[in-house]
Short mmCIF file of C-alpha atoms in Angstrom, two decimals:
data_model
loop_
_atom_site.label_atom_id
_atom_site.label_comp_id
_atom_site.label_asym_id
_atom_site.label_seq_id
_atom_site.Cartn_x
_atom_site.Cartn_y
_atom_site.Cartn_z
CA UNK X 3 7.82 26.60 19.75
CA UNK X 4 6.92 27.16 16.11
CA UNK X 5 4.43 24.74 14.60
CA UNK X 6 3.82 23.25 11.16
CA UNK X 7 0.35 23.14 9.67
CA UNK X 8 -1.29 20.95 7.07
CA UNK X 9 -3.34 23.53 5.17
CA UNK X 10 -4.42 21.68 2.01
CA UNK X 11 -5.62 18.15 1.27
CA UNK X 12 -7.26 16.69 -1.80
CA UNK X 13 -7.65 13.60 -3.97
CA UNK X 14 -7.43 13.22 -7.73
CA UNK X 15 -9.97 11.16 -9.62
CA UNK X 16 -9.88 7.75 -7.93
CA UNK X 17 -11.20 4.23 -8.35
CA UNK X 18 -11.47 3.26 -12.01
CA UNK X 19 -9.51 5.77 -14.07
CA UNK X 20 -8.75 4.41 -17.54
CA UNK X 21 -8.27 7.69 -19.41
CA UNK X 22 -5.55 9.46 -17.42
CA UNK X 23 -1.84 8.95 -16.85
CA UNK X 24 -0.15 9.00 -13.44
CA UNK X 25 1.14 12.47 -14.33
CA UNK X 26 -2.37 13.76 -14.84
CA UNK X 27 -3.42 12.31 -11.48
CA UNK X 28 -0.46 14.03 -9.83
CA UNK X 29 -1.56 17.29 -11.46
CA UNK X 30 -5.16 16.88 -10.35
CA UNK X 31 -4.24 16.06 -6.76
CA UNK X 32 -1.61 18.79 -6.37
CA UNK X 33 -3.64 21.55 -8.00
CA UNK X 34 -6.71 20.65 -5.94
CA UNK X 35 -4.74 20.58 -2.68
CA UNK X 36 -3.08 23.92 -3.45
CA UNK X 37 -6.49 25.45 -4.24
CA UNK X 38 -7.89 23.88 -1.06
CA UNK X 39 -5.25 25.81 0.87
CA UNK X 40 -6.13 29.05 -0.91
CA UNK X 41 -2.67 29.21 -2.47
CA UNK X 42 -1.27 29.21 -6.02
CA UNK X 43 1.62 27.32 -7.53
CA UNK X 44 3.74 30.48 -7.20
CA UNK X 45 3.59 30.01 -3.43
CA UNK X 46 5.22 26.57 -3.58
CA UNK X 47 8.93 26.35 -2.82
CA UNK X 48 9.08 22.73 -1.64
CA UNK X 49 8.02 19.56 -3.43
CA UNK X 50 7.98 15.85 -2.60
CA UNK X 51 6.90 12.87 -4.66
CA UNK X 52 7.87 9.26 -5.32
CA UNK X 53 6.95 6.25 -7.39
CA UNK X 54 7.21 7.33 -11.02
CA UNK X 55 10.91 6.71 -11.61
CA UNK X 56 14.42 7.55 -10.45
CA UNK X 57 13.82 11.29 -10.79
CA UNK X 58 10.26 11.31 -9.48
CA UNK X 59 10.25 14.68 -7.68
CA UNK X 60 12.06 16.31 -10.61
CA UNK X 61 9.91 14.99 -13.44
CA UNK X 62 6.63 15.48 -11.57
CA UNK X 63 7.62 19.02 -10.52
CA UNK X 64 8.51 19.75 -14.13
CA UNK X 65 5.14 18.41 -15.29
CA UNK X 66 3.42 20.69 -12.75
CA UNK X 67 5.45 23.71 -13.79
CA UNK X 68 7.27 23.98 -10.44
CA UNK X 69 10.92 24.80 -9.72
CA UNK X 70 11.27 24.05 -6.00
CA UNK X 71 14.31 24.96 -3.90
CA UNK X 72 13.64 21.98 -1.56
CA UNK X 73 12.76 18.49 -2.76
CA UNK X 74 12.26 14.99 -1.37
CA UNK X 75 12.11 11.77 -3.37
CA UNK X 76 12.16 9.28 -0.49
CA UNK X 77 11.05 5.79 -1.55
CA UNK X 78 10.23 3.43 1.31
CA UNK X 79 7.00 1.85 0.07
CA UNK X 80 3.55 2.70 1.35
CA UNK X 81 4.82 4.72 4.31
CA UNK X 82 6.68 7.12 2.00
CA UNK X 83 4.17 9.94 2.45
CA UNK X 84 4.34 9.85 6.25
CA UNK X 85 8.14 9.88 6.04
CA UNK X 86 7.85 12.93 3.79
CA UNK X 87 5.65 14.70 6.33
CA UNK X 88 8.42 14.30 8.92
CA UNK X 89 11.06 15.50 6.50
CA UNK X 90 9.02 18.49 5.35
CA UNK X 91 8.13 19.41 8.93
CA UNK X 92 11.80 19.42 9.92
CA UNK X 93 12.74 21.51 6.87
CA UNK X 94 9.99 24.05 7.54
CA UNK X 95 10.97 24.38 11.20
CA UNK X 96 14.61 24.83 10.15
CA UNK X 97 13.60 27.65 7.80
CA UNK X 98 14.78 25.86 4.67
CA UNK X 99 11.37 25.97 2.99
CA UNK X 100 8.00 27.61 3.57
CA UNK X 101 5.30 25.81 1.58
CA UNK X 102 5.66 22.11 0.66
CA UNK X 103 3.40 20.04 -1.59
CA UNK X 104 3.55 16.26 -1.11
CA UNK X 105 1.81 14.39 -3.93
CA UNK X 106 1.16 10.89 -5.27
CA UNK X 107 -0.61 9.43 -8.28
CA UNK X 108 -0.83 5.92 -9.76
CA UNK X 109 -2.81 3.97 -12.33
CA UNK X 110 -2.08 0.53 -10.91
CA UNK X 111 -5.50 -0.93 -11.74
CA UNK X 112 -5.54 0.48 -15.27
CA UNK X 113 -1.97 -0.73 -15.89
CA UNK X 114 -2.83 -4.25 -14.78
CA UNK X 115 -5.95 -4.22 -16.92
CA UNK X 116 -3.92 -3.12 -19.95
CA UNK X 117 -1.13 -5.60 -19.07
CA UNK X 118 1.41 -2.83 -18.64
CA UNK X 119 2.65 -4.41 -15.40
CA UNK X 120 2.62 -7.80 -13.68
CA UNK X 121 0.32 -8.62 -10.78
CA UNK X 122 2.71 -10.75 -8.69
CA UNK X 123 5.23 -8.65 -6.78
CA UNK X 124 8.09 -10.92 -5.76
CA UNK X 125 10.91 -8.32 -5.46
CA UNK X 126 13.40 -11.08 -6.19
CA UNK X 127 15.81 -9.65 -8.75
CA UNK X 128 18.94 -8.46 -6.97
CA UNK X 129 20.27 -7.63 -3.54
CA UNK X 130 19.44 -9.43 -0.28
CA UNK X 131 15.83 -10.22 -1.25
CA UNK X 132 17.06 -12.55 -4.01
CA UNK X 133 17.58 -15.17 -1.33
CA UNK X 134 13.85 -15.15 -0.50
CA UNK X 135 12.79 -15.39 -4.14
CA UNK X 136 13.44 -19.14 -4.68
CA UNK X 137 10.88 -19.88 -1.97
CA UNK X 138 8.13 -18.02 -3.82
CA UNK X 139 7.96 -15.13 -1.41
CA UNK X 140 5.67 -12.69 -3.18
CA UNK X 141 4.62 -9.65 -1.16
CA UNK X 142 1.37 -11.22 -0.01
CA UNK X 143 3.16 -14.44 0.93
CA UNK X 144 5.37 -12.48 3.31
CA UNK X 145 2.30 -11.01 5.01
CA UNK X 146 0.65 -14.43 5.10
CA UNK X 147 3.67 -15.83 6.94
CA UNK X 148 3.48 -13.03 9.50
CA UNK X 149 -0.25 -13.61 9.90
CA UNK X 150 0.20 -17.32 10.51
CA UNK X 151 2.92 -16.63 13.06
CA UNK X 152 0.66 -14.26 14.99
CA UNK X 153 -2.15 -16.83 14.96
CA UNK X 154 0.22 -19.54 16.16
CA UNK X 155 1.89 -17.50 18.88
CA UNK X 156 -1.10 -15.67 20.32
CA UNK X 157 -4.12 -17.71 19.29
CA UNK X 158 -5.44 -14.98 17.02
CA UNK X 159 -8.54 -16.22 15.20
CA UNK X 160 -9.17 -15.82 11.49
CA UNK X 161 -12.65 -14.54 12.38
CA UNK X 162 -11.08 -11.69 14.32
CA UNK X 163 -9.00 -10.72 11.30
CA UNK X 164 -12.11 -10.98 9.14
CA UNK X 165 -13.87 -8.46 11.40
CA UNK X 166 -11.32 -5.88 10.30
CA UNK X 167 -12.46 -6.31 6.69
CA UNK X 168 -16.13 -6.23 7.73
CA UNK X 169 -15.69 -3.08 9.83
CA UNK X 170 -13.76 -1.34 7.09
CA UNK X 171 -16.43 -2.18 4.52
CA UNK X 172 -19.02 -0.80 6.96
CA UNK X 173 -17.16 2.51 6.93
CA UNK X 174 -16.87 2.42 3.14
CA UNK X 175 -20.64 2.14 2.85
CA UNK X 176 -20.84 5.80 3.98
CA UNK X 177 -18.30 7.01 1.39
CA UNK X 178 -19.61 7.62 -2.12
CA UNK X 179 -16.00 7.51 -3.46
CA UNK X 180 -15.29 4.00 -2.14
CA UNK X 181 -14.45 1.27 -4.66
CA UNK X 182 -16.68 -1.23 -2.83
CA UNK X 183 -19.61 -0.22 -0.61
CA UNK X 184 -21.86 -3.28 -0.30
CA UNK X 185 -21.82 -4.77 3.23
CA UNK X 186 -19.97 -8.02 3.82
CA UNK X 187 -20.03 -10.56 6.65
CA UNK X 188 -17.33 -12.56 8.39
CA UNK X 189 -18.51 -15.63 6.46
CA UNK X 190 -18.12 -13.69 3.22
CA UNK X 191 -14.51 -12.96 4.12
CA UNK X 192 -13.74 -16.53 5.15
CA UNK X 193 -15.39 -18.04 2.07
CA UNK X 194 -13.82 -15.73 -0.52
CA UNK X 195 -11.08 -17.08 -2.77
CA UNK X 196 -7.85 -18.09 -1.05
CA UNK X 197 -4.91 -15.93 -2.10
CA UNK X 198 -2.11 -16.84 0.36
CA UNK X 199 -3.06 -19.00 3.33
CA UNK X 200 -4.65 -17.81 5.59
CA UNK X 201 -5.48 -14.62 3.64
CA UNK X 202 -8.48 -14.81 1.32
CA UNK X 203 -9.35 -12.17 -1.24
CA UNK X 204 -11.40 -10.08 1.19
CA UNK X 205 -8.48 -9.97 3.62
CA UNK X 206 -6.59 -8.10 0.88
CA UNK X 207 -6.72 -4.55 -0.42
CA UNK X 208 -8.45 -3.53 -3.63
CA UNK X 209 -6.57 -2.57 -6.78
CA UNK X 210 -7.52 0.90 -7.90
CA UNK X 211 -6.25 4.06 -9.55
CA UNK X 212 -5.89 7.44 -7.90
CA UNK X 213 -3.77 10.05 -6.24
CA UNK X 214 -3.72 12.60 -3.48
CA UNK X 215 -1.79 15.54 -2.12
CA UNK X 216 -1.28 17.55 1.04
CA UNK X 217 0.22 21.01 1.58
CA UNK X 218 2.34 21.88 4.64
CA UNK X 219 3.46 25.33 5.74
CA UNK X 220 4.54 27.48 8.65
CA UNK X 221 2.27 28.53 11.50
CA UNK X 222 2.55 32.13 10.34
CA UNK X 223 1.66 31.39 6.72
CA UNK X 224 -1.23 29.15 7.80
CA UNK X 225 -3.05 32.17 9.22
CA UNK X 226 -3.61 33.43 5.68
CA UNK X 227 -4.73 30.12 4.19
CA UNK X 228 -8.31 29.28 3.25
CA UNK X 229 -9.02 26.50 5.75
CA UNK X 230 -8.59 25.90 9.45
CA UNK X 231 -5.10 24.37 9.83
CA UNK X 232 -4.44 20.82 10.95
CA UNK X 233 -1.33 20.75 13.13
CA UNK X 234 1.52 18.28 12.82
CA UNK X 235 1.99 17.47 16.51
CA UNK X 236 4.46 14.61 16.35
CA UNK X 237 6.12 12.25 13.88
CA UNK X 238 8.30 9.16 13.92
CA UNK X 239 9.90 6.95 11.29
CA UNK X 240 11.90 3.74 11.23
CA UNK X 241 13.08 0.90 9.01
CA UNK X 242 13.25 -2.82 9.70
CA UNK X 243 14.14 -5.41 7.05
CA UNK X 244 13.82 -6.52 3.46
CA UNK X 245 14.94 -10.13 3.83
CA UNK X 246 12.49 -12.19 5.86
CA UNK X 247 15.33 -13.98 7.66
CA UNK X 248 16.47 -10.61 9.02
CA UNK X 249 13.09 -9.87 10.61
CA UNK X 250 13.68 -10.79 14.23
CA UNK X 251 10.01 -11.16 15.15
CA UNK X 252 7.23 -11.76 12.61
CA UNK X 253 4.64 -10.58 15.14
CA UNK X 254 6.03 -7.07 15.70
CA UNK X 255 5.57 -4.16 13.31
CA UNK X 256 8.31 -1.51 13.21
CA UNK X 257 5.51 0.91 14.13
CA UNK X 258 6.40 -0.01 17.71
CA UNK X 259 9.38 2.33 17.25
CA UNK X 260 7.92 5.01 15.00
CA UNK X 261 4.77 5.20 17.12
CA UNK X 262 6.70 5.61 20.36
CA UNK X 263 8.58 8.55 18.87
CA UNK X 264 5.47 10.20 17.43
CA UNK X 265 3.41 9.94 20.61
CA UNK X 266 6.29 11.20 22.77
CA UNK X 267 6.94 14.15 20.47
CA UNK X 268 3.24 15.01 20.31
CA UNK X 269 2.83 14.73 24.07
CA UNK X 270 -0.28 12.54 23.77
CA UNK X 271 -1.16 8.89 24.39
CA UNK X 272 -3.05 6.29 22.35
CA UNK X 273 -6.09 6.67 24.61
CA UNK X 274 -6.29 10.36 23.61
CA UNK X 275 -6.77 9.56 19.90
CA UNK X 276 -10.21 10.12 18.34
CA UNK X 277 -9.65 8.58 14.90
CA UNK X 278 -7.04 6.29 13.31
CA UNK X 279 -5.96 5.98 9.70
CA UNK X 280 -3.81 2.84 9.45
CA UNK X 281 -2.32 1.30 6.33
CA UNK X 282 -4.39 -1.79 5.53
CA UNK X 283 -3.06 -3.66 2.54
CA UNK X 284 -4.05 -6.77 4.53
CA UNK X 285 -6.20 -7.23 7.62
CA UNK X 286 -3.32 -8.55 9.72
CA UNK X 287 -1.37 -5.35 9.02
CA UNK X 288 -4.01 -3.38 10.94
CA UNK X 289 -4.03 -5.81 13.86
CA UNK X 290 -0.26 -5.78 14.31
CA UNK X 291 -0.16 -1.99 13.92
CA UNK X 292 -2.72 -1.47 16.71
CA UNK X 293 -0.50 -3.56 18.97
CA UNK X 294 2.69 -1.79 17.91
CA UNK X 295 1.22 1.67 18.50
CA UNK X 296 0.07 0.75 21.99
CA UNK X 297 -3.69 0.77 21.47
CA UNK X 298 -3.68 -2.72 22.97
CA UNK X 299 -1.09 -5.08 24.38
CA UNK X 300 0.99 -7.32 22.17
CA UNK X 301 -0.92 -10.46 21.24
CA UNK X 302 -4.29 -8.91 22.17
CA UNK X 303 -5.08 -7.35 18.79
CA UNK X 304 -7.64 -10.02 17.91
CA UNK X 305 -9.75 -9.36 20.99
CA UNK X 306 -9.24 -5.62 20.53
CA UNK X 307 -10.88 -5.47 17.09
CA UNK X 308 -13.53 -8.18 17.38
CA UNK X 309 -16.16 -5.95 19.02
CA UNK X 310 -16.38 -3.62 16.00
CA UNK X 311 -14.64 -0.63 17.62
CA UNK X 312 -13.10 0.28 14.24
CA UNK X 313 -16.50 1.16 12.82
CA UNK X 314 -17.93 4.65 12.53
CA UNK X 315 -19.72 5.15 15.81
CA UNK X 316 -17.38 2.67 17.52
CA UNK X 317 -14.87 3.30 20.28
CA UNK X 318 -11.96 3.93 17.87
CA UNK X 319 -13.13 4.74 14.32
CA UNK X 320 -10.39 3.51 12.01
CA UNK X 321 -9.92 3.82 8.24
CA UNK X 322 -13.03 5.93 8.12
CA UNK X 323 -13.05 6.28 4.33
CA UNK X 324 -13.11 2.50 3.82
CA UNK X 325 -9.36 2.01 3.82
CA UNK X 326 -7.30 0.12 1.29
CA UNK X 327 -9.58 -2.86 1.83
CA UNK X 328 -12.60 -1.10 0.33
CA UNK X 329 -11.96 2.56 -0.58
CA UNK X 330 -8.81 3.00 -2.65
CA UNK X 331 -5.39 1.36 -3.00
CA UNK X 332 -3.44 2.34 -6.12
CA UNK X 333 -0.16 0.70 -5.17
CA UNK X 334 0.89 2.81 -2.17
CA UNK X 335 -1.81 4.06 0.19
CA UNK X 336 0.01 6.25 2.70
CA UNK X 337 -1.11 9.51 1.06
CA UNK X 338 -4.79 8.64 1.39
CA UNK X 339 -4.38 8.19 5.14
CA UNK X 340 -3.20 11.78 5.47
CA UNK X 341 -5.99 13.21 3.33
CA UNK X 342 -8.70 11.35 5.24
CA UNK X 343 -7.25 12.36 8.61
CA UNK X 344 -7.20 15.99 7.53
CA UNK X 345 -10.80 15.80 6.37
CA UNK X 346 -11.88 14.26 9.66
CA UNK X 347 -10.09 16.90 11.76
CA UNK X 348 -11.53 19.72 9.63
CA UNK X 349 -15.04 18.30 9.87
CA UNK X 350 -15.20 17.72 6.11
CA UNK X 351 -15.71 13.94 5.98
CA UNK X 352 -19.28 14.27 4.80
CA UNK X 353 -21.44 11.26 5.56
CA UNK X 354 -18.75 9.59 7.68
CA UNK X 355 -17.66 12.35 10.03
CA UNK X 356 -16.37 11.30 13.45
CA UNK X 357 -18.04 13.63 15.95
CA UNK X 358 -15.70 16.06 17.72
CA UNK X 359 -12.57 14.56 16.16
CA UNK X 360 -9.61 16.50 17.56
CA UNK X 361 -6.67 14.08 17.40
CA UNK X 362 -5.81 11.64 14.63
CA UNK X 363 -3.15 8.93 14.47
CA UNK X 364 -1.87 8.12 10.98
CA UNK X 365 0.44 5.15 10.45
CA UNK X 366 1.95 4.13 7.13
CA UNK X 367 3.64 0.78 6.52
CA UNK X 368 6.00 0.03 3.64
CA UNK X 369 7.19 -3.18 2.03
CA UNK X 370 6.37 -6.20 4.21
CA UNK X 371 6.55 -4.47 7.59
CA UNK X 372 9.86 -3.15 6.23
CA UNK X 373 9.25 0.49 7.20
CA UNK X 374 6.83 2.44 9.34
CA UNK X 375 6.09 6.08 9.93
CA UNK X 376 3.60 7.55 12.38
CA UNK X 377 2.09 11.04 12.31
CA UNK X 378 -0.05 12.57 15.06
CA UNK X 379 -2.30 15.35 13.76
CA UNK X 380 -4.43 17.75 15.77
CA UNK X 381 -7.32 20.05 14.95
#
């Protein structure tokens, strides 16, 4: 069987970026990823992007000086970039395209600072979600409800959720690019400002600026690229709900379906994975994702994470760059998961490298457990 390779991965300027537009961050990320692959923009015939407007892949491609013959503008929240990997992989294997750039850039933090956007995302204007809006269901409130349900149903402790934030900050301390690097304790997490019960500030992701990009191509073309390829071994994607009343079980992430597909297609099991990159807008998102992907049984996520296995040097290093909780989260984080996984599998995660990392599991989540996409990558 033919294979698809990830041959380029890079970030734009990240963290606090007050002097650049989202378009400039897209340009930085894409040009750096293309150079990382040892290619030029003339080699690109496929392009995927989302988040800047209705014509995102068109206007961003135009800004970059590209005229692709294959494009993807999928918009499913933070898992968008993992969805795009599946779509690009299928298109490459079908022979519709040869070299695809997937790119993201956002100035969420700078926009909030300059009051160019509001901070409270309620998604309550039109469509089915309007029926949630009168109850004050902002995005974080939806995750808080799911967190409370998991605690009620399975006895999950808030201290166990706090350990996810502590472990992730531990990993961030080894990453010079991370937004926050100072160590924190479980008490620090519990005593930080309440945002949406039971989630305090340190249970929640940072607000930052930044972008990233990856380049995918054929097995044959990968032989001529600059870096050792990272192989796309298996992918899976799924959708769930937008209206909370349509979510059948608040304790189950749709990753239970996307993960099953990805692992089956890759021919590997959770116990084979060396490193995980899991979307972590909130601590409970990580816990429910571990359960959904089969790293532990349903309802046992709290006990699974409480021994610090997510930390560098632990049994299952997870969010090795510091995650959305400490490293970078400019609105949608799925792209950063792919870049960090690629760096780990290529042995380029300087200062935080997982020894002998050969298999990585990447899982993006969109909306409020509304979508999920899982990608298994191999060195």
